Coordinates of N, CA, C and O in Angstrom, one line a residue:
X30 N 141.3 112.1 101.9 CA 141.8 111.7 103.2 C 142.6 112.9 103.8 O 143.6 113.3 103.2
X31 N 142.2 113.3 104.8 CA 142.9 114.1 105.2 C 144.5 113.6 105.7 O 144.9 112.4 106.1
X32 N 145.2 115.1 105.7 CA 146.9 114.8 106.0 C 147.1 115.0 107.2 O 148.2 115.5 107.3
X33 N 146.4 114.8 108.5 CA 146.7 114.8 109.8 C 145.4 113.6 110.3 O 144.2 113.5 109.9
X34 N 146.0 113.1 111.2 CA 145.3 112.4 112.2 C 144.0 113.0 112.2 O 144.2 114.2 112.0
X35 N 142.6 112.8 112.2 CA 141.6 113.3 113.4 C 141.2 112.5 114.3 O 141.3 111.3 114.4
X36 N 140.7 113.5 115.2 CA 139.8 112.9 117.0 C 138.8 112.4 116.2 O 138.2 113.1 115.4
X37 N 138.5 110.8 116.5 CA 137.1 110.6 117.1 C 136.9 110.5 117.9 O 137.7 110.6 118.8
X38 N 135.1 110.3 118.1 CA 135.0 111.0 119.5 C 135.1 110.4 120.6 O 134.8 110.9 121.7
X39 N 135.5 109.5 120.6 CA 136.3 108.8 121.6 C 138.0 109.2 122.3 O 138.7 108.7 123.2
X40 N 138.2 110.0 121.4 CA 139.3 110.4 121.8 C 139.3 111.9 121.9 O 140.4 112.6 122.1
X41 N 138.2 112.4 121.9 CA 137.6 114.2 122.4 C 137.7 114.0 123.8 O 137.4 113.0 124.4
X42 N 138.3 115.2 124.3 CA 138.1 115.4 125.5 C 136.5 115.6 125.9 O 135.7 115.8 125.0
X43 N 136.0 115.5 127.3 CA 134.2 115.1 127.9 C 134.4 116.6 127.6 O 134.0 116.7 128.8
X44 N 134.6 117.4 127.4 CA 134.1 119.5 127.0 C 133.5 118.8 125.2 O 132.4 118.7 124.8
X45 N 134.5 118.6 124.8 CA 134.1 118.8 123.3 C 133.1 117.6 123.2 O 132.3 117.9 122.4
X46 N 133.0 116.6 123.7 CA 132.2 115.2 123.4 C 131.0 115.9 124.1 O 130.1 115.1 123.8
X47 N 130.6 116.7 124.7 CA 129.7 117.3 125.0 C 128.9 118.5 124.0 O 127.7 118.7 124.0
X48 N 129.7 119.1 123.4 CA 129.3 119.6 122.1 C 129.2 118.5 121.2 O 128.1 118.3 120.6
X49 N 130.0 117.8 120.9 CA 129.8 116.6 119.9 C 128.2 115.8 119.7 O 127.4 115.7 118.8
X50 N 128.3 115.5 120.8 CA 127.0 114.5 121.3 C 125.9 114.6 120.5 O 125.4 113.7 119.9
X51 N 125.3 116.5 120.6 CA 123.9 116.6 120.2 C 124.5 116.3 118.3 O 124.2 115.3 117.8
X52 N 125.0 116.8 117.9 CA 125.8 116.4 116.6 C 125.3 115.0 116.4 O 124.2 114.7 115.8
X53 N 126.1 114.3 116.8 CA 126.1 112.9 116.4 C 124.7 112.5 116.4 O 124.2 111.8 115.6
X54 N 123.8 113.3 117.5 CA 122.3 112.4 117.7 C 121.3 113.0 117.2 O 120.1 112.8 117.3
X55 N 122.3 114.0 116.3 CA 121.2 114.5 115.1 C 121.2 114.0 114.0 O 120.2 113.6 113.4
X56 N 122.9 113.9 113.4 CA 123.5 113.8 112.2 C 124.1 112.6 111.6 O 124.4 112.2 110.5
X57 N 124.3 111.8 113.4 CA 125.0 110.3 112.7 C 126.2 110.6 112.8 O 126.6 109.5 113.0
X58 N 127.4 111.4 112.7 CA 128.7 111.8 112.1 C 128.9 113.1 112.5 O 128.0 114.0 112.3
X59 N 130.1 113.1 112.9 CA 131.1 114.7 113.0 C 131.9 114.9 111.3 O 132.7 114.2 110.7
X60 N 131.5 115.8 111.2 CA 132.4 116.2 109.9 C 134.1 116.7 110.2 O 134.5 117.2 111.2
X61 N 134.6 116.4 109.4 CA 136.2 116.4 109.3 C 136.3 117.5 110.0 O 136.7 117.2 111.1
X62 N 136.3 118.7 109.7 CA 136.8 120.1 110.4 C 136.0 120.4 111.9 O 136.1 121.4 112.5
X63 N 135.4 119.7 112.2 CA 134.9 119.4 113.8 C 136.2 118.4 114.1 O 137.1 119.2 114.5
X64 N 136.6 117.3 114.1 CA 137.2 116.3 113.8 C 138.8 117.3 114.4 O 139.2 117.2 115.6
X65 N 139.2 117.9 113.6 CA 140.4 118.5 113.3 C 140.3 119.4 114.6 O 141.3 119.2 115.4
X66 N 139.6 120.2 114.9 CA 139.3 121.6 115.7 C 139.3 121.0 117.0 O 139.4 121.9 117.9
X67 N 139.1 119.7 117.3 CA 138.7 118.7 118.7 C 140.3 118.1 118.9 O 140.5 117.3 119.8
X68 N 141.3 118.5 117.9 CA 142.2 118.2 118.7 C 142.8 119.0 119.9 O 143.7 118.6 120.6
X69 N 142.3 119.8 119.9 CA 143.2 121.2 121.2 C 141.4 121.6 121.6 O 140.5 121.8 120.8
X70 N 141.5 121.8 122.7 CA 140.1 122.4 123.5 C 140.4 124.0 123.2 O 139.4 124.5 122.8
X71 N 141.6 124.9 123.3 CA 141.7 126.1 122.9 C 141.4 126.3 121.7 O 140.8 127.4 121.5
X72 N 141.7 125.6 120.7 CA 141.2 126.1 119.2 C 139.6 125.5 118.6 O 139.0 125.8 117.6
X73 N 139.3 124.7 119.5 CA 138.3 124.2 119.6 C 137.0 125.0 119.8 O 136.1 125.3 118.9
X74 N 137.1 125.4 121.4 CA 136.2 126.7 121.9 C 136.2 127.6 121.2 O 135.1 128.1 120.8
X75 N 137.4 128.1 120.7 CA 138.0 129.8 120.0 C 136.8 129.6 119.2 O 135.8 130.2 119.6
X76 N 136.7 128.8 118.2 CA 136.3 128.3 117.1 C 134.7 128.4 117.3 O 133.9 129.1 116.6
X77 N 134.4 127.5 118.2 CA 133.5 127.8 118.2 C 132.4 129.0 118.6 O 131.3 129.2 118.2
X78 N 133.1 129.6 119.4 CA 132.5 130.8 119.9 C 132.3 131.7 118.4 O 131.3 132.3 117.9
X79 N 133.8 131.6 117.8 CA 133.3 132.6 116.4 C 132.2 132.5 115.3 O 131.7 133.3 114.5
X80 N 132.0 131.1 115.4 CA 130.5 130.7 114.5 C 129.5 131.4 115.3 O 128.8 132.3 114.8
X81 N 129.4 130.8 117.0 CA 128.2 131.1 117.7 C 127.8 133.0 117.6 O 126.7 133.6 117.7
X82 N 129.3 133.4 117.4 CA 128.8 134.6 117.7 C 128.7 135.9 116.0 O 128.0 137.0 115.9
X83 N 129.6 135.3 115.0 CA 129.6 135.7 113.9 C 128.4 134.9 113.0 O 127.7 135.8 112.5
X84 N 128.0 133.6 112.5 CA 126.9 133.3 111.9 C 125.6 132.7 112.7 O 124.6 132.6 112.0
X85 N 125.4 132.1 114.1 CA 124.7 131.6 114.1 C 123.9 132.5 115.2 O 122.7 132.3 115.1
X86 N 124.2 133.4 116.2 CA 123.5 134.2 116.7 C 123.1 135.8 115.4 O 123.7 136.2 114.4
X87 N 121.8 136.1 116.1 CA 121.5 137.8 115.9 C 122.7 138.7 115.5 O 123.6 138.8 116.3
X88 N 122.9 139.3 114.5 CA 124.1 140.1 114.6 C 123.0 141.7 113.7 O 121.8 142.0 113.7
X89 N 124.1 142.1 113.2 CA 124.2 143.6 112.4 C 123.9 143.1 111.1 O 123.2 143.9 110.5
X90 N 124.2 142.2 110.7 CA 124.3 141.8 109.1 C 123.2 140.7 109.0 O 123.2 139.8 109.7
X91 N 122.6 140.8 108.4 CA 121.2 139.5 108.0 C 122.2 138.4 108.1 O 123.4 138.5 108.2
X92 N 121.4 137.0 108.3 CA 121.8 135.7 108.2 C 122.1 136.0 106.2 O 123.2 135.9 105.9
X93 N 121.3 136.2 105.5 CA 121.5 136.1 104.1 C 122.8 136.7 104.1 O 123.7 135.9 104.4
X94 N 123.2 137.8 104.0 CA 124.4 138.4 103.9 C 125.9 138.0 105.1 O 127.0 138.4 105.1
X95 N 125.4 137.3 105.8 CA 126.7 136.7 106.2 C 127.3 135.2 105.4 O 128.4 134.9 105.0
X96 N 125.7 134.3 105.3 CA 126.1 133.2 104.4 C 126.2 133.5 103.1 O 125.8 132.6 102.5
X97 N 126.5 134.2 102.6 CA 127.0 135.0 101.4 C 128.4 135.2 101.7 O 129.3 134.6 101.1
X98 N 128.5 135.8 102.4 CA 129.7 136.3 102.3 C 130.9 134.7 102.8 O 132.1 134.7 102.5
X99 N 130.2 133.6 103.6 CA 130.5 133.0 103.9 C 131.0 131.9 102.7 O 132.0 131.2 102.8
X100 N 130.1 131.8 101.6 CA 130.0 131.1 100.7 C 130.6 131.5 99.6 O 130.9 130.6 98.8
X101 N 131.1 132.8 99.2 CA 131.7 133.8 98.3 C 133.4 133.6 98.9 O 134.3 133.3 98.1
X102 N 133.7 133.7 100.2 CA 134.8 133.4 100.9 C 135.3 132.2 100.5 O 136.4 132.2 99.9
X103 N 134.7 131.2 100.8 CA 135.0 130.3 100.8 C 135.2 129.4 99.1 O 136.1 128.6 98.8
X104 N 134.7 129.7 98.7 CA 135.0 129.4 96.9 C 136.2 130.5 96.4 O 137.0 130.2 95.5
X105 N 136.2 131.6 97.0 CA 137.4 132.2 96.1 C 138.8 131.9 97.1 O 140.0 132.4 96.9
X106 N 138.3 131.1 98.1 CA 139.8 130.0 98.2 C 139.8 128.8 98.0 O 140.8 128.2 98.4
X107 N 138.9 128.1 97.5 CA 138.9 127.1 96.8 C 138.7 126.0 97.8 O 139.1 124.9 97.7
X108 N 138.0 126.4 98.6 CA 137.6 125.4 99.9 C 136.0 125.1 99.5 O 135.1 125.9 99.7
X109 N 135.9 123.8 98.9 CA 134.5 123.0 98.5 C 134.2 122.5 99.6 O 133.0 122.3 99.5
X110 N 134.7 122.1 100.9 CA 134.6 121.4 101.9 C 133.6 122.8 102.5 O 132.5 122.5 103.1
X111 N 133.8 123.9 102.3 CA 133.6 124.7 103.2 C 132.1 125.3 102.3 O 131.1 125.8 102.8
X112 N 132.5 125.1 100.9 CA 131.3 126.0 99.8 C 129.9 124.7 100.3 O 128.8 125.0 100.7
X113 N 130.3 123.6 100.2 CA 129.4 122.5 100.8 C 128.8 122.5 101.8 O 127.6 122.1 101.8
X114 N 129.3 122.8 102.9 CA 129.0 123.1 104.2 C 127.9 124.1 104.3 O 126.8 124.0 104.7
X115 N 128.7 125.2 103.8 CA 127.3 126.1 104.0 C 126.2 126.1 103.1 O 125.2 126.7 103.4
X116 N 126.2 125.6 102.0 CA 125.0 125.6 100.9 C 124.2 124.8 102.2 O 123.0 125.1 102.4
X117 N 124.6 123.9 102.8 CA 123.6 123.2 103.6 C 123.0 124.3 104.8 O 121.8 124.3 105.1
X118 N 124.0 125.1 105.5 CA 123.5 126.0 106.6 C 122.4 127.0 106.0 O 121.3 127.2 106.5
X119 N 122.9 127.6 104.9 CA 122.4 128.5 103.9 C 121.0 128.5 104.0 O 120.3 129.4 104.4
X120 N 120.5 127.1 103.6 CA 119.3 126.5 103.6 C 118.4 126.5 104.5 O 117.3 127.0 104.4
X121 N 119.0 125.9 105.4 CA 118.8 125.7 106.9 C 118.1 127.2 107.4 O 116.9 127.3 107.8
X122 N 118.9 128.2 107.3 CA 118.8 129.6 107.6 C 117.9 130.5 107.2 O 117.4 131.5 107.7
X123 N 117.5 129.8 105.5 CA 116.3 130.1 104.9 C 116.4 130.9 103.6 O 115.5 131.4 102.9
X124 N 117.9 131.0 103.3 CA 118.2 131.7 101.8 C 117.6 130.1 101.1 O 117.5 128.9 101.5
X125 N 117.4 130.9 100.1 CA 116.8 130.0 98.6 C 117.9 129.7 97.4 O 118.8 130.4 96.9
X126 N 117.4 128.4 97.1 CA 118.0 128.0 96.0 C 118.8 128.7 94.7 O 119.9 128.6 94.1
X127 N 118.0 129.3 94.6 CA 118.1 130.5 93.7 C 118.9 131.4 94.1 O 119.7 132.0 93.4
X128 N 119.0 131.7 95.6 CA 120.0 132.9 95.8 C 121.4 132.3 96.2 O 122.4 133.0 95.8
X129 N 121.5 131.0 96.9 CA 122.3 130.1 97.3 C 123.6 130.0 95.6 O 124.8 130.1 95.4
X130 N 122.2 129.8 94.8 CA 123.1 129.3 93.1 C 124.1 130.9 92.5 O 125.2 131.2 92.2
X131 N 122.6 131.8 92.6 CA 123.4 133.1 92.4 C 124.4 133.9 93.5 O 124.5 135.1 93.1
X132 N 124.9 133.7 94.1 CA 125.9 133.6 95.2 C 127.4 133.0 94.6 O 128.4 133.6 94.8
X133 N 127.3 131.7 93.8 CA 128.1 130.8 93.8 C 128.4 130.7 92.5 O 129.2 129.9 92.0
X134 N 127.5 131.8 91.7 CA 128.2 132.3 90.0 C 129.1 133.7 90.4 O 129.9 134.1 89.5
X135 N 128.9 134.4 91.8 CA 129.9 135.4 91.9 C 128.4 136.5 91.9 O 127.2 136.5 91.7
X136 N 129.6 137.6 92.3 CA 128.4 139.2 93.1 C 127.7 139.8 92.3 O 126.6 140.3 92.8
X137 N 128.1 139.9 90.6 CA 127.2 140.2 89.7 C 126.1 139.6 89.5 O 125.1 140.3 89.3
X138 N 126.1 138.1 89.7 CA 124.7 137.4 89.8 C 123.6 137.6 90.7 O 122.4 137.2 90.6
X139 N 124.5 138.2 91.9 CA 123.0 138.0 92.7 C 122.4 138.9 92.9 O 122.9 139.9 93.2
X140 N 120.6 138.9 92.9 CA 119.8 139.6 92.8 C 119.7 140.3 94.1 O 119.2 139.7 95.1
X141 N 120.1 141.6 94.3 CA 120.3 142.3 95.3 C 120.8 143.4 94.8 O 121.4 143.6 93.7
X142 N 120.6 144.5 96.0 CA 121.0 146.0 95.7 C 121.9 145.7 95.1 O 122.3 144.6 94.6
X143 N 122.4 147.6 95.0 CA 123.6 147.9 94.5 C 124.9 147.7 96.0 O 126.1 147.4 96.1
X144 N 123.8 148.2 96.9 CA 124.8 148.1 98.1 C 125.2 146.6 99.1 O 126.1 146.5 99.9
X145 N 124.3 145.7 98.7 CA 124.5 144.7 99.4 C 126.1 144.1 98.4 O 127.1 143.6 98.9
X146 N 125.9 144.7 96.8 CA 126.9 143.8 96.3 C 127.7 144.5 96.5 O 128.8 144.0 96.9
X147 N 127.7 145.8 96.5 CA 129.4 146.6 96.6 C 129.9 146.0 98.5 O 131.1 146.1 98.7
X148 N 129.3 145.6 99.2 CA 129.5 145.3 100.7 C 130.3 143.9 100.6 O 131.2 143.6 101.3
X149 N 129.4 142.6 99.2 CA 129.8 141.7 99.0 C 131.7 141.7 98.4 O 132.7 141.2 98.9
X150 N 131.7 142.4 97.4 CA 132.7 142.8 96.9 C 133.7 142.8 97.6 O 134.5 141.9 97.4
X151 N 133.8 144.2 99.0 CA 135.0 144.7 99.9 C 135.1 143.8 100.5 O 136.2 143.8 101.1
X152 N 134.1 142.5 100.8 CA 134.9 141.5 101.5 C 135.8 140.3 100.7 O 136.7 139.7 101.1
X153 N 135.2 140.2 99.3 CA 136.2 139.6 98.8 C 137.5 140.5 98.7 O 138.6 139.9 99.0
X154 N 137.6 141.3 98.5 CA 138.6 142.2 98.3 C 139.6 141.9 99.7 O 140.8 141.7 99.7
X155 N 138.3 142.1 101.1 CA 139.0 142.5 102.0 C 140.3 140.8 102.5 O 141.3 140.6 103.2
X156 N 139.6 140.1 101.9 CA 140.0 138.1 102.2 C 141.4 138.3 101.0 O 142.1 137.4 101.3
X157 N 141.8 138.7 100.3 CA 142.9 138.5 99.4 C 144.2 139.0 100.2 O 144.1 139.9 101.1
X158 N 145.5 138.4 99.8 CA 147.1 139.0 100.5 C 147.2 140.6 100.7 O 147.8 141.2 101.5
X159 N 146.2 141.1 99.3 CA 146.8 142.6 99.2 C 145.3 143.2 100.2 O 144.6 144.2 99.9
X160 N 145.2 142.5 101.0 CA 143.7 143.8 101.7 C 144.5 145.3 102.8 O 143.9 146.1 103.5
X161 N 146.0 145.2 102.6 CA 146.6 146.0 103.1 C 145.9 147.7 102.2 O 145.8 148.9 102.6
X162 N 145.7 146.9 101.0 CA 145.8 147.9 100.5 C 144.7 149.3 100.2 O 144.9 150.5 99.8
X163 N 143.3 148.4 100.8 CA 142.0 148.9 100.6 C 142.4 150.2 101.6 O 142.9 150.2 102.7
X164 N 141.9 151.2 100.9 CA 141.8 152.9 101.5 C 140.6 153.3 101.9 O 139.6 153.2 101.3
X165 N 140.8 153.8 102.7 CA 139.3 154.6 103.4 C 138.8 154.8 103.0 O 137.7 154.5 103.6
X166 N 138.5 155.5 101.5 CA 137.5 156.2 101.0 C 136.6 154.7 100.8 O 135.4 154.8 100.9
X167 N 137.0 153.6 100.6 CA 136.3 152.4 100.3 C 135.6 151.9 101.0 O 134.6 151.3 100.6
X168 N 136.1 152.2 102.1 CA 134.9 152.1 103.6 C 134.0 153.4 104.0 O 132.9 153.4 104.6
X169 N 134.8 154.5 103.6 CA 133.7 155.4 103.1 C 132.3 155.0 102.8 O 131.2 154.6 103.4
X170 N 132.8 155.1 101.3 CA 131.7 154.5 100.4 C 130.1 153.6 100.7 O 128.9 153.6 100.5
X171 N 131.2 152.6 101.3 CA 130.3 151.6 101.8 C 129.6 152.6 103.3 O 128.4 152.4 103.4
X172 N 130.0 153.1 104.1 CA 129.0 154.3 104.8 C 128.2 155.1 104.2 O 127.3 155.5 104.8
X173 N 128.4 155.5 102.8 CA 127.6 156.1 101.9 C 126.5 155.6 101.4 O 125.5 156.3 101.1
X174 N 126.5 153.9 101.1 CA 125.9 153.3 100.6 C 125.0 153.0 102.1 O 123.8 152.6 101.8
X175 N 125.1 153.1 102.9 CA 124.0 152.8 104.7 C 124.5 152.2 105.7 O 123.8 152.1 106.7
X176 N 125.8 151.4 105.7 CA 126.3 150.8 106.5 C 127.0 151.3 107.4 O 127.7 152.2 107.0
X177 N 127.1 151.0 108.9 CA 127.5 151.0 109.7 C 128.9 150.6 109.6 O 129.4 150.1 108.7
X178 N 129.4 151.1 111.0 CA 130.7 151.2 111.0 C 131.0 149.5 111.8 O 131.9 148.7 111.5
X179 N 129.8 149.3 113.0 CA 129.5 147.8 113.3 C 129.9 146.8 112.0 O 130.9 146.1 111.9
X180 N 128.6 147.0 110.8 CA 128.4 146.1 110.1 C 129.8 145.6 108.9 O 130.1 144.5 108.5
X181 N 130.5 146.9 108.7 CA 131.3 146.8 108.0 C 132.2 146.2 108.6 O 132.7 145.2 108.0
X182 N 132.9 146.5 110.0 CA 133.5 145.6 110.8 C 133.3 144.3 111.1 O 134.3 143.6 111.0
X183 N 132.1 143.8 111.4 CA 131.3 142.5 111.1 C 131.8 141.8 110.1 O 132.4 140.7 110.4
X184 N 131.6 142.3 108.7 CA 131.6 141.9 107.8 C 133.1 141.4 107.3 O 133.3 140.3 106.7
X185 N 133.7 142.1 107.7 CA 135.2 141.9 107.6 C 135.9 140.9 108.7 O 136.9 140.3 108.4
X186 N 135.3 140.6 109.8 CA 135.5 139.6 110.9 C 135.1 138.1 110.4 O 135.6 137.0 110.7
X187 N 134.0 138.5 109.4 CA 133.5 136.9 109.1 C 133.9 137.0 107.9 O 133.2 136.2 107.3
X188 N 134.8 137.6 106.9 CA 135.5 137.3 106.2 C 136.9 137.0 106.3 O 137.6 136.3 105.5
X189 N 137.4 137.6 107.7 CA 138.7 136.7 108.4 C 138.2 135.2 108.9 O 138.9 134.2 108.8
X190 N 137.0 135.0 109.4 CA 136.7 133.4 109.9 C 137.0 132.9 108.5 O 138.2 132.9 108.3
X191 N 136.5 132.5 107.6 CA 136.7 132.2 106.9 C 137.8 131.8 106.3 O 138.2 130.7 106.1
X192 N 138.6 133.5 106.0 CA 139.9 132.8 105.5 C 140.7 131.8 106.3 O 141.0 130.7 105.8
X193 N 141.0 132.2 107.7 CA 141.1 130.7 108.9 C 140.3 129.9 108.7 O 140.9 129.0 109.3
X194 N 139.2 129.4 108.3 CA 139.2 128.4 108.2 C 138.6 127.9 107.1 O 137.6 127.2 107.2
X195 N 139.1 128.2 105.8 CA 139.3 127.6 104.6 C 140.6 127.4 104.6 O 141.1 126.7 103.8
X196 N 141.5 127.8 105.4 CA 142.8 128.1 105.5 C 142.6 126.3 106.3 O 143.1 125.4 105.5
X197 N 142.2 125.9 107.2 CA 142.4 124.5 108.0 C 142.1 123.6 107.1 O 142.7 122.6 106.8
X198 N 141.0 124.0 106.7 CA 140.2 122.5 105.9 C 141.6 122.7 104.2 O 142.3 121.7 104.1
X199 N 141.6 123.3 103.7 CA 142.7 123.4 102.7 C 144.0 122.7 103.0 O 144.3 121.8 102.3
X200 N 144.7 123.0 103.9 CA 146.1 122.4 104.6 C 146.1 121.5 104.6 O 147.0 120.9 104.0
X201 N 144.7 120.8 105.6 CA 144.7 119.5 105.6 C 143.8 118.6 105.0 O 143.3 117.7 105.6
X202 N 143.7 118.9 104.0 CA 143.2 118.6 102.5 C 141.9 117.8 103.2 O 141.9 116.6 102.9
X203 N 140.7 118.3 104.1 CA 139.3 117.9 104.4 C 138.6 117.8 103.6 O 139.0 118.2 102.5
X204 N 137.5 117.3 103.7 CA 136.5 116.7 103.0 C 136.9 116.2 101.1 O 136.0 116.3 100.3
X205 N 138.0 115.7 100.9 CA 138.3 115.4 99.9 C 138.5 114.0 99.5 O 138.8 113.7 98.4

């Protein structure tokens, strides 16, 4: 149970009950961290624009390698609410069972370059307290390895979504 109140949607403002809507008349149910994010219309929107525009539109980074990074994020803060969540999007998106599982034993397991995992890596690295610490040559590298200066940026933006929001669903102890 979570430790704060949530909106149902009856109590969403007509902006968010308007995003809600097709939800419900797909899914039957708003999930808790919808729920939570529908309390304030500003953190709401914010919110959602950063999905619309970091995993669910075209970007620089494959759909595989952002739900990766999304699902690697999210387990090395210990947000199941969140590792759950996307094994389902994951799917949806068209990564495989198999890569979804090797994902979720960690970067050595998954079958992929050398560069997709060193890219996977700097963002776990980059999501920990000490990411003050990562030095250029490390972002180098990862330009050595083919990446853009876009992608690496990318990469690192949807490893900040994450930490915010494994950071919400954790606080307020969601989906538990």
């Amino acid at each position: 149970m979570a430790h704060i109140a949530l909106n149902e949607f009856e109590q969403m403002s007509p902006a968010i009950q308007e995003k809600a809507r097709p939800i419900l008349e797909k899914t039957g149910k708003l999930g808790e961290i919808f729920k939570l994010l529908a309390l304030d219309e500003n953190i709401y929107f914010a919110t959602d624009a950063m999905v619309q525009r970091f995993l669910l539109d075209q970007t620089h980074l494959s759909y595989e390698i952002k739900e990766s990074i999304a699902l690697l994020i999210s387990k090395e803060n210990g947000c199941k609410m969140c590792v759950d969540v996307h094994k389902g999007i994951a799917k949806m998106l068209g990564l495989s069972e198999q890569r979804i599982d090797e994902v979720l034993e960690g970067v050595d397991a998954i079958t992929t370059s050398e560069a997709e995992k060193a890219l996977l890596n700097f963002c776990i690295k980059a999501s920990k307290k000490e990411n003050y610490k990562i030095l250029k040559e490390e972002i180098d590298a990862l330009k050595g390895l083919g990446y853009s200066d876009v992608q690496i940026v990318e990469a690192v933006a949807i490893t900040g979504y994450f930490n915010y929001i494994n950071t919400l669903s954790n606080v307020f102890a969601l989906g538990e």
